[in-house]
Amino acid sequence: MDEGWDLLVVGLGPAGAAAAAVAARGGLRVLAIDRKARLGHPAFPNGGEPRIGWISARWLGGSPADVPGTFVDRVDFDRSLVEIAREAGAEISLQTEIVDLVPATHSARISRLATGEEREIRYRAMVAADGPHSAVAESLALRPLEVRQTTQYALPLSRPRRLVQVLFAPGHPDVHAWLQPNGDDRASLAVAHEAGTAADGQRLLDHLHLHLQLLGQVGQKVLQRFGGLMPVGGMRERLVAGNILFAGDAAGLAHPITGMGVPAAVASGEAAANACLAALAGRAPLADYEVAIRQRFGSALAEGASLRERIREDAGQPRRPEQGEWQVAAELPL
Ligand SMILES: Cc1cc2nc3c(=O)[nH]c(=O)nc-3n(C[C@H](O)[C@H](O)[C@H](O)COP(=O)(O)OP(=O)(O)OC[C@H]3O[C@@H](n4cnc5c(N)ncnc54)[C@H](O)[C@@H]3O)c2cc1C
């Protein structure tokens, strides 16, 4: 049995890295693990372009309207956060995953994937930041989050736009799409579809790309191709289970329509670490974390989830002859 840790962080995306950094800075002994060998968001670009992500300032919790957000290179961004955590004193262990979790004794068995070496560790609190398919949630038998696969292109934008256009395809209830401006001359076009239907996702994306080209909204050239999983059902039922706190996508904090989740991941990781600092010092219960996150993100997530439900109902109706193959469902602020 390993000597105990104050905080075990599972997952080193933006949520876990932020949690590890804040907790280590606050003086906790932090072990942070990730199953990946190389950190950075798993988008799959075509060619040598930087893997660009758009960070919406509004989603971060309100900002002046003329500063809607910024571009970041996700690989650099994610790795820099982990370096900040390491410099603050967190122990970072890559290619490491949880094999077994025993919440009653606050212990976990973790395995180094490269060597197969296993060790049992004890922790006083845990931040589960292991993404939308959270293994921690699964081992606690919590209800899984509803997720969708996304297939996306970065495209030239023909004219600047300020709103995110949300679309659906009549007859496809489990599909929605969005065109999101990323600056004045570039946008991402995304189709969210059921996992395991990649070919359908690609076909629908190509069809929508052509449709928007004909409307003069986007250019023909695909600048980048990427994709991945996103939670679409809104916030997890419970964010705190015993001494385990869920953060980021593992907590269902990405926007249910656009999948935008980096700002909420960082904010929730920081909040989870601060809650652990307060609870381990006996100043406040861990449950305060759940209240704070629901207050901050609850209504925006609930609105997104209800728009998705409305799209599901509308798209579930057979297409009427006068309808086009794509319909605009809403225009959302960035
Ligand atoms: C294609 C795509 C494009 C996106 N673009 C944007 C964008 O432009 N702007 C934006 O704000 N958001 C965007 N998002 C959403 C954003 O990427 C996520 O909301 C964000 O990464 C969530 O951070 P996280 O730390 O919660 O989870 P993640 O970034 O998913 O990190 C989870 C980490 O946990 C690790 N892990 C998982 N299971 C285990 C385990 N059992 N043991 C150990 N480690 C484990 C994983 O390896 C991973 O590193 C996009 C998402 C996708 C899929």
Coordinates of N, CA and C in Angstrom, one line a residue, residues 42-246:
P42 N -7.7 15.1 -28.1 CA -7.5 14.1 -29.2 C -8.2 14.4 -30.5
A43 N -8.3 15.7 -30.8 CA -8.9 16.0 -32.2 C -7.9 15.4 -33.2
F44 N -8.5 15.0 -34.3 CA -7.6 14.4 -35.4 C -7.5 15.3 -36.6
P45 N -6.4 16.1 -36.6 CA -6.3 17.1 -37.7 C -5.8 16.4 -39.0
N46 N -6.1 17.0 -40.1 CA -5.5 16.4 -41.4 C -4.3 17.4 -41.7
G47 N -3.1 16.8 -41.7 CA -2.0 17.7 -42.1 C -1.4 18.4 -40.9
G48 N -0.6 19.4 -41.2 CA 0.3 20.0 -40.2 C -0.3 21.2 -39.4
E49 N -1.6 21.4 -39.6 CA -2.2 22.6 -39.0 C -2.2 22.5 -37.5
P50 N -2.0 23.6 -36.7 CA -2.2 23.5 -35.3 C -3.6 23.1 -34.9
R51 N -3.7 22.3 -33.8 CA -5.1 21.9 -33.5 C -5.8 23.0 -32.7
I52 N -6.5 23.8 -33.4 CA -7.0 25.0 -32.8 C -8.4 24.7 -32.2
G53 N -8.6 25.3 -31.0 CA -9.9 25.2 -30.3 C -10.3 26.7 -30.0
W54 N -11.6 26.9 -30.0 CA -12.1 28.2 -29.7 C -12.6 28.2 -28.3
I55 N -12.1 29.2 -27.5 CA -12.5 29.2 -26.1 C -13.5 30.4 -26.0
S56 N -14.8 30.1 -25.7 CA -15.8 31.2 -25.6 C -15.7 31.9 -24.3
A57 N -15.5 33.2 -24.3 CA -15.4 33.9 -23.0 C -16.8 34.0 -22.3
R58 N -17.9 34.0 -23.1 CA -19.2 34.1 -22.6 C -19.5 32.8 -21.7
W59 N -19.1 31.7 -22.2 CA -19.3 30.4 -21.5 C -18.4 30.3 -20.3
L60 N -17.4 31.1 -20.2 CA -16.5 31.2 -19.1 C -17.2 31.9 -17.9
G61 N -18.3 32.6 -18.2 CA -19.1 33.2 -17.1 C -19.3 34.7 -17.3
G62 N -19.4 35.1 -18.6 CA -19.7 36.5 -18.9 C -18.5 37.3 -19.1
S63 N -18.5 38.1 -20.2 CA -17.4 39.0 -20.4 C -17.9 40.1 -21.4
P64 N -17.1 41.1 -21.6 CA -17.6 42.1 -22.6 C -18.0 41.5 -23.9
A65 N -19.1 42.0 -24.5 CA -19.6 41.4 -25.7 C -18.6 41.5 -26.9
D66 N -17.7 42.5 -26.8 CA -16.8 42.6 -27.9 C -15.5 41.7 -27.8
V67 N -15.5 40.9 -26.7 CA -14.4 39.9 -26.6 C -15.1 38.5 -26.5
P68 N -15.6 38.0 -27.6 CA -16.4 36.8 -27.5 C -15.5 35.5 -27.2
G69 N -14.2 35.6 -27.4 CA -13.4 34.4 -27.1 C -12.1 34.5 -27.7
T70 N -11.4 33.4 -27.7 CA -10.0 33.4 -28.3 C -9.7 32.0 -28.8
F71 N -8.7 32.0 -29.8 CA -8.2 30.7 -30.3 C -7.1 30.2 -29.4
V72 N -7.0 29.0 -29.1 CA -5.8 28.4 -28.5 C -5.4 27.1 -29.3
D73 N -4.2 26.8 -29.2 CA -3.7 25.5 -29.7 C -3.9 24.5 -28.6
R74 N -4.9 23.6 -28.8 CA -5.3 22.7 -27.7 C -4.2 21.9 -27.1
V75 N -3.3 21.5 -28.0 CA -2.2 20.6 -27.5 C -1.3 21.4 -26.5
D76 N -0.9 22.6 -27.0 CA -0.1 23.5 -26.1 C -0.9 23.9 -24.8
F77 N -2.2 24.2 -25.0 CA -3.0 24.6 -23.9 C -3.1 23.5 -22.8
D78 N -3.4 22.4 -23.3 CA -3.6 21.3 -22.3 C -2.3 20.9 -21.6
R79 N -1.2 20.9 -22.4 CA 0.1 20.5 -21.8 C 0.6 21.6 -20.9
S80 N 0.3 22.9 -21.2 CA 0.8 23.9 -20.3 C 0.1 23.8 -19.0
L81 N -1.2 23.5 -19.0 CA -1.9 23.4 -17.7 C -1.3 22.3 -16.8
V82 N -0.9 21.2 -17.5 CA -0.3 20.1 -16.7 C 1.1 20.5 -16.2
E83 N 1.8 21.3 -17.0 CA 3.2 21.8 -16.5 C 3.0 22.7 -15.3
I84 N 1.9 23.5 -15.3 CA 1.7 24.4 -14.2 C 1.4 23.5 -12.9
A85 N 0.6 22.5 -13.1 CA 0.4 21.6 -12.0 C 1.6 20.9 -11.5
R86 N 2.5 20.5 -12.4 CA 3.7 19.8 -12.0 C 4.6 20.8 -11.2
E87 N 4.7 22.0 -11.8 CA 5.6 23.0 -11.1 C 5.0 23.4 -9.7
A88 N 3.7 23.3 -9.6 CA 3.1 23.6 -8.2 C 3.3 22.4 -7.2
G89 N 3.9 21.3 -7.7 CA 4.2 20.2 -6.8 C 3.4 19.0 -7.0
A90 N 2.4 18.9 -7.9 CA 1.6 17.7 -8.1 C 2.5 16.6 -8.8
E91 N 2.3 15.4 -8.3 CA 3.0 14.3 -9.0 C 2.1 13.8 -10.2
I92 N 2.8 13.9 -11.4 CA 2.0 13.6 -12.6 C 2.4 12.2 -13.1
S93 N 1.5 11.3 -13.3 CA 1.8 9.9 -13.7 C 1.0 9.6 -15.0
L94 N 1.7 9.6 -16.1 CA 1.0 9.3 -17.4 C 1.0 7.8 -17.6
Q95 N 0.2 7.4 -18.7 CA 0.0 6.0 -19.0 C -0.4 5.2 -17.7
T96 N -1.2 5.9 -16.9 CA -1.6 5.2 -15.7 C -3.1 5.3 -15.6
E97 N -3.8 4.2 -15.2 CA -5.2 4.2 -15.1 C -5.7 3.5 -13.8
I98 N -6.9 3.8 -13.5 CA -7.5 3.1 -12.3 C -7.9 1.7 -12.7
V99 N -7.6 0.7 -11.9 CA -8.0 -0.6 -12.2 C -9.2 -1.0 -11.3
D100 N -9.1 -0.5 -10.1 CA -10.1 -0.9 -9.1 C -10.3 0.3 -8.1
L101 N -11.5 0.5 -7.7 CA -11.8 1.7 -6.8 C -12.6 1.1 -5.7
V102 N -12.1 1.4 -4.4 CA -12.9 1.0 -3.3 C -13.2 2.2 -2.4
P103 N -14.4 2.9 -2.8 CA -14.7 4.1 -2.1 C -14.8 4.0 -0.6
A104 N -15.2 2.9 -0.1 CA -15.4 2.8 1.4 C -14.1 3.0 2.1
T105 N -13.0 2.5 1.5 CA -11.7 2.6 2.2 C -10.9 3.8 1.6
H106 N -11.5 4.6 0.7 CA -10.7 5.7 0.0 C -9.4 5.1 -0.6
S107 N -9.6 4.0 -1.3 CA -8.4 3.4 -1.9 C -8.6 3.0 -3.3
A108 N -7.6 3.0 -4.1 CA -7.7 2.6 -5.5 C -6.5 1.8 -5.9
R109 N -6.7 0.9 -6.9 CA -5.5 0.2 -7.5 C -5.3 0.9 -8.8
I110 N -4.1 1.3 -9.0 CA -3.7 2.0 -10.3 C -2.7 1.2 -11.0
S111 N -2.7 1.2 -12.4 CA -1.8 0.4 -13.1 C -1.0 1.3 -14.1
R112 N 0.3 1.1 -14.2 CA 1.2 1.7 -15.3 C 1.0 0.9 -16.5
L113 N 0.4 1.5 -17.6 CA 0.0 0.7 -18.7 C 1.3 0.1 -19.5
A114 N 2.4 0.9 -19.4 CA 3.6 0.4 -20.2 C 4.2 -0.8 -19.6
T115 N 4.1 -0.9 -18.2 CA 4.8 -2.0 -17.6 C 3.9 -3.0 -17.0
G116 N 2.6 -2.6 -16.8 CA 1.7 -3.5 -16.2 C 1.8 -3.5 -14.6
E117 N 2.7 -2.7 -14.1 CA 3.0 -2.6 -12.7 C 1.7 -2.0 -12.0
E118 N 1.3 -2.6 -10.9 CA 0.1 -2.1 -10.2 C 0.5 -1.7 -8.8
R119 N -0.2 -0.7 -8.3 CA 0.0 -0.4 -6.9 C -1.3 0.1 -6.3
E120 N -1.5 0.0 -5.0 CA -2.7 0.4 -4.3 C -2.4 1.7 -3.6
I121 N -3.2 2.7 -3.8 CA -3.0 4.0 -3.2 C -4.2 4.4 -2.3
R122 N -4.0 5.3 -1.4 CA -5.1 5.8 -0.6 C -5.1 7.3 -0.8
Y123 N -6.3 7.8 -0.8 CA -6.5 9.2 -1.0 C -7.6 9.8 0.0
R124 N -7.5 11.0 0.3 CA -8.5 11.6 1.2 C -9.7 12.2 0.4
A125 N -9.4 12.6 -0.9 CA -10.5 13.1 -1.8 C -10.0 12.8 -3.2
M126 N -11.0 12.7 -4.1 CA -10.7 12.5 -5.5 C -11.4 13.4 -6.4
V127 N -10.8 13.9 -7.5 CA -11.5 14.6 -8.5 C -11.5 13.7 -9.8
A128 N -12.7 13.4 -10.2 CA -12.9 12.5 -11.4 C -13.0 13.5 -12.6
A129 N -12.0 13.6 -13.4 CA -12.0 14.5 -14.5 C -11.6 13.7 -15.8
D130 N -12.3 12.5 -15.8 CA -11.9 11.5 -16.9 C -12.8 11.5 -18.1
G131 N -13.4 12.6 -18.4 CA -14.1 12.8 -19.7 C -15.5 12.2 -19.6
P132 N -16.2 12.3 -20.8 CA -17.6 12.0 -20.9 C -17.9 10.5 -20.6
H133 N -17.0 9.6 -20.9 CA -17.2 8.2 -20.6 C -16.5 7.9 -19.3
S134 N -16.8 8.5 -18.2 CA -16.0 8.4 -17.0 C -16.0 7.0 -16.4
A135 N -14.7 6.5 -16.3 CA -14.6 5.2 -15.7 C -14.8 5.2 -14.2
V136 N -14.6 6.4 -13.6 CA -14.8 6.5 -12.1 C -16.4 6.4 -11.9
A137 N -17.1 7.1 -12.7 CA -18.6 7.0 -12.6 C -19.1 5.6 -12.8
E138 N -18.5 5.0 -13.8 CA -18.9 3.6 -14.1 C -18.6 2.7 -12.9
S139 N -17.4 2.8 -12.3 CA -17.1 1.9 -11.2 C -18.0 2.3 -9.9
L140 N -18.6 3.5 -9.9 CA -19.5 3.8 -8.8 C -20.9 3.4 -9.2
A141 N -21.1 2.8 -10.4 CA -22.4 2.4 -10.9 C -23.4 3.6 -11.0
L142 N -22.8 4.8 -11.3 CA -23.6 6.0 -11.6 C -24.2 5.9 -13.0
R143 N -25.3 6.5 -13.2 CA -25.9 6.5 -14.6 C -25.0 7.1 -15.6
P144 N -24.7 6.5 -16.7 CA -23.8 7.1 -17.7 C -24.4 8.3 -18.3
L145 N -23.5 9.3 -18.7 CA -24.0 10.5 -19.4 C -24.4 10.1 -20.8
E146 N -25.4 10.9 -21.4 CA -25.7 10.7 -22.8 C -24.6 11.3 -23.6
V147 N -24.0 10.6 -24.6 CA -22.9 11.2 -25.4 C -23.3 11.1 -26.8
R148 N -22.7 11.9 -27.6 CA -22.7 11.8 -29.1 C -21.3 11.9 -29.7
Q149 N -21.1 11.3 -30.8 CA -19.9 11.4 -31.6 C -20.1 12.7 -32.4
T150 N -19.0 13.5 -32.6 CA -19.1 14.6 -33.5 C -18.1 14.4 -34.6
T151 N -18.5 14.8 -35.8 CA -17.6 14.8 -37.0 C -17.6 16.3 -37.5
Q152 N -16.4 16.9 -37.6 CA -16.3 18.3 -37.8 C -15.3 18.7 -38.8
Y153 N -15.6 19.9 -39.5 CA -14.6 20.5 -40.4 C -14.4 21.9 -39.9
A154 N -13.2 22.4 -40.0 CA -12.9 23.9 -40.0 C -13.0 24.3 -41.4
L155 N -13.7 25.4 -41.6 CA -14.0 25.9 -43.0 C -13.7 27.4 -43.1
P156 N -13.5 28.0 -44.3 CA -13.4 29.4 -44.4 C -14.9 30.0 -44.3
L157 N -15.0 31.1 -43.6 CA -16.4 31.7 -43.5 C -16.5 32.8 -44.5
S158 N -17.6 32.8 -45.3 CA -17.7 33.7 -46.4 C -17.9 35.1 -45.9
R159 N -18.6 35.3 -44.9 CA -18.8 36.7 -44.3 C -18.9 36.5 -42.8
P160 N -18.4 37.5 -42.0 CA -18.3 37.4 -40.6 C -19.7 37.2 -40.0
R161 N -19.9 36.3 -39.0 CA -21.2 36.2 -38.3 C -20.9 36.1 -36.8
R162 N -21.9 36.6 -36.1 CA -21.7 36.6 -34.6 C -22.4 35.5 -33.9
L163 N -23.3 34.8 -34.6 CA -24.2 33.8 -33.9 C -23.8 32.4 -34.3
V164 N -24.0 31.5 -33.4 CA -23.9 30.1 -33.8 C -25.2 29.6 -34.4
Q165 N -25.2 29.1 -35.6 CA -26.4 28.6 -36.3 C -26.5 27.1 -35.9
V166 N -27.7 26.7 -35.4 CA -27.9 25.3 -35.0 C -28.9 24.8 -36.0
L167 N -28.6 23.6 -36.5 CA -29.5 23.0 -37.6 C -29.9 21.6 -37.3
F168 N -30.9 21.1 -37.9 CA -31.3 19.7 -37.8 C -31.7 19.2 -39.2
A169 N -31.8 17.9 -39.3 CA -32.2 17.2 -40.6 C -33.4 16.5 -40.3
P170 N -34.6 16.9 -40.9 CA -35.8 16.2 -40.6 C -35.7 14.7 -41.0
G171 N -36.2 13.9 -40.1 CA -36.1 12.4 -40.3 C -34.9 11.8 -39.6
H172 N -34.0 12.7 -39.0 CA -32.8 12.2 -38.2 C -32.9 12.7 -36.8
P173 N -33.7 12.1 -35.9 CA -33.9 12.7 -34.6 C -32.7 12.7 -33.7
D174 N -31.7 11.8 -34.0 CA -30.5 11.8 -33.1 C -29.4 12.6 -33.6
V175 N -29.7 13.4 -34.6 CA -28.6 14.2 -35.2 C -28.9 15.7 -35.0
H176 N -27.9 16.5 -34.7 CA -28.0 17.9 -34.8 C -26.7 18.5 -35.3
A177 N -26.7 19.7 -35.8 CA -25.5 20.3 -36.4 C -25.3 21.7 -36.0
W178 N -24.1 22.3 -36.1 CA -24.0 23.7 -35.9 C -22.8 24.3 -36.7
L179 N -23.0 25.6 -37.0 CA -22.0 26.3 -37.7 C -21.5 27.4 -36.7
Q180 N -20.3 27.3 -36.3 CA -19.8 28.2 -35.2 C -18.7 29.1 -35.7
P181 N -18.9 30.4 -35.7 CA -17.8 31.2 -36.1 C -16.6 31.2 -35.2
N182 N -15.4 31.0 -35.7 CA -14.2 31.1 -34.9 C -13.4 32.2 -35.4
G183 N -13.7 33.5 -35.0 CA -13.1 34.6 -35.6 C -13.9 35.1 -36.8
D184 N -13.4 36.1 -37.6 CA -14.2 36.6 -38.7 C -14.2 35.8 -39.9
D185 N -13.1 35.0 -40.1 CA -13.0 34.4 -41.5 C -12.9 32.9 -41.4
R186 N -13.3 32.3 -40.3 CA -13.2 30.9 -40.1 C -14.3 30.4 -39.2
A187 N -14.8 29.1 -39.5 CA -15.9 28.6 -38.7 C -15.7 27.1 -38.5
S188 N -16.2 26.5 -37.5 CA -16.3 25.0 -37.5 C -17.7 24.6 -37.8
L189 N -17.8 23.6 -38.6 CA -19.1 23.0 -39.0 C -19.1 21.6 -38.4
A190 N -20.1 21.3 -37.6 CA -20.1 20.0 -36.8 C -21.4 19.3 -37.0
V191 N -21.3 18.0 -37.0 CA -22.5 17.2 -37.0 C -22.4 16.2 -35.8
A192 N -23.3 16.2 -34.9 CA -23.3 15.3 -33.7 C -24.3 14.2 -34.0
H193 N -23.8 13.0 -33.9 CA -24.6 11.8 -34.3 C -24.3 10.7 -33.3
E194 N -25.1 9.6 -33.4 CA -24.9 8.5 -32.5 C -23.5 7.9 -32.7
A195 N -22.9 7.5 -31.5 CA -21.5 6.9 -31.6 C -21.7 5.6 -32.4
G196 N -20.7 5.3 -33.2 CA -20.8 4.0 -34.0 C -21.4 4.3 -35.4
T197 N -21.8 5.5 -35.7 CA -22.4 5.8 -37.0 C -21.5 6.8 -37.7
A198 N -20.2 6.6 -37.7 CA -19.2 7.5 -38.3 C -19.5 7.8 -39.8
A199 N -19.8 6.7 -40.5 CA -20.0 6.9 -42.0 C -21.2 7.8 -42.2
D200 N -22.3 7.6 -41.4 CA -23.5 8.5 -41.5 C -23.1 9.9 -41.2
G201 N -22.3 10.1 -40.1 CA -21.9 11.4 -39.7 C -21.1 12.1 -40.8
Q202 N -20.2 11.4 -41.4 CA -19.4 12.0 -42.5 C -20.3 12.4 -43.7
R203 N -21.2 11.5 -44.0 CA -22.1 11.8 -45.2 C -23.0 13.0 -44.9
L204 N -23.5 13.1 -43.7 CA -24.4 14.2 -43.3 C -23.5 15.5 -43.3
L205 N -22.3 15.4 -42.8 CA -21.4 16.6 -42.7 C -21.1 17.1 -44.2
D206 N -20.8 16.2 -45.1 CA -20.5 16.6 -46.4 C -21.7 17.2 -47.1
H207 N -22.9 16.7 -46.8 CA -24.1 17.2 -47.4 C -24.4 18.6 -46.9
L208 N -24.2 18.8 -45.6 CA -24.5 20.1 -45.0 C -23.4 21.1 -45.5
H209 N -22.2 20.7 -45.6 CA -21.2 21.6 -46.1 C -21.6 22.1 -47.5
L210 N -22.0 21.2 -48.4 CA -22.5 21.6 -49.7 C -23.7 22.6 -49.6
H211 N -24.6 22.2 -48.8 CA -25.8 23.1 -48.6 C -25.4 24.5 -48.2
L212 N -24.5 24.6 -47.3 CA -24.0 26.0 -46.8 C -23.2 26.7 -47.8
Q213 N -22.4 25.9 -48.6 CA -21.7 26.5 -49.8 C -22.7 27.1 -50.7
L214 N -23.7 26.4 -51.1 CA -24.7 26.9 -52.0 C -25.4 28.1 -51.5
L215 N -25.6 28.2 -50.2 CA -26.2 29.4 -49.6 C -25.1 30.6 -49.5
G216 N -23.9 30.3 -49.8 CA -22.8 31.3 -49.8 C -22.3 31.6 -48.4
Q217 N -22.5 30.7 -47.5 CA -22.1 31.0 -46.1 C -20.7 30.5 -45.8
V218 N -20.2 29.5 -46.4 CA -18.9 28.9 -46.2 C -18.2 28.6 -47.5
G219 N -16.9 28.5 -47.4 CA -16.1 28.2 -48.6 C -16.0 26.6 -48.8
Q220 N -15.4 26.2 -49.9 CA -15.3 24.8 -50.2 C -14.2 24.1 -49.5
K221 N -13.1 24.9 -49.3 CA -11.9 24.2 -48.8 C -12.0 23.7 -47.3
V222 N -11.7 22.5 -47.1 CA -11.8 22.0 -45.7 C -10.4 22.2 -45.1
L223 N -10.3 23.1 -44.1 CA -9.0 23.5 -43.5 C -8.5 22.5 -42.5
Q224 N -9.4 21.8 -41.9 CA -9.0 20.8 -40.9 C -10.2 19.9 -40.6
R225 N -9.9 18.6 -40.3 CA -11.0 17.6 -40.0 C -10.7 17.2 -38.6
F226 N -11.8 17.1 -37.8 CA -11.6 16.6 -36.4 C -12.9 16.0 -35.9
G227 N -12.8 15.5 -34.7 CA -14.0 14.9 -34.1 C -13.8 14.3 -32.7
G228 N -14.8 13.8 -32.1 CA -14.6 13.3 -30.8 C -16.0 13.2 -30.1
L229 N -16.0 12.7 -28.8 CA -17.2 12.5 -28.1 C -17.6 13.8 -27.3
M230 N -18.9 14.1 -27.2 CA -19.3 15.2 -26.3 C -20.5 14.7 -25.5
P231 N -20.6 15.2 -24.3 CA -21.9 14.9 -23.5 C -23.0 15.8 -24.0
V232 N -24.2 15.3 -24.2 CA -25.2 16.2 -24.7 C -26.5 16.3 -23.8
G233 N -26.4 15.7 -22.6 CA -27.6 15.6 -21.8 C -27.6 16.6 -20.7
G234 N -26.6 17.5 -20.6 CA -26.5 18.4 -19.5 C -25.8 17.8 -18.3
M235 N -26.0 18.4 -17.1 CA -25.2 18.1 -15.9 C -25.5 16.7 -15.4
R236 N -24.5 16.0 -14.9 CA -24.6 14.7 -14.2 C -25.6 14.9 -13.0
E237 N -26.4 13.8 -12.7 CA -27.4 13.9 -11.6 C -26.8 14.4 -10.3
R238 N -25.6 13.8 -10.0 CA -24.9 14.2 -8.7 C -23.4 14.5 -9.1
L239 N -22.9 15.6 -8.6 CA -21.5 15.9 -8.9 C -20.6 15.5 -7.8
V240 N -21.2 15.1 -6.6 CA -20.3 14.7 -5.5 C -20.9 13.3 -5.0
A241 N -20.0 12.3 -4.9 CA -20.4 11.0 -4.4 C -19.4 10.7 -3.3
G242 N -19.8 10.8 -2.1 CA -18.8 10.6 -1.0 C -17.8 11.6 -1.0
N243 N -16.5 11.2 -1.1 CA -15.4 12.2 -1.2 C -14.9 12.3 -2.7
I244 N -15.7 11.9 -3.7 CA -15.3 12.0 -5.1 C -16.1 13.1 -5.7
L245 N -15.4 14.1 -6.4 CA -16.1 15.2 -7.1 C -15.9 15.0 -8.6
F246 N -16.9 15.2 -9.4 CA -16.9 15.2 -10.8 C -16.7 16.6 -11.4

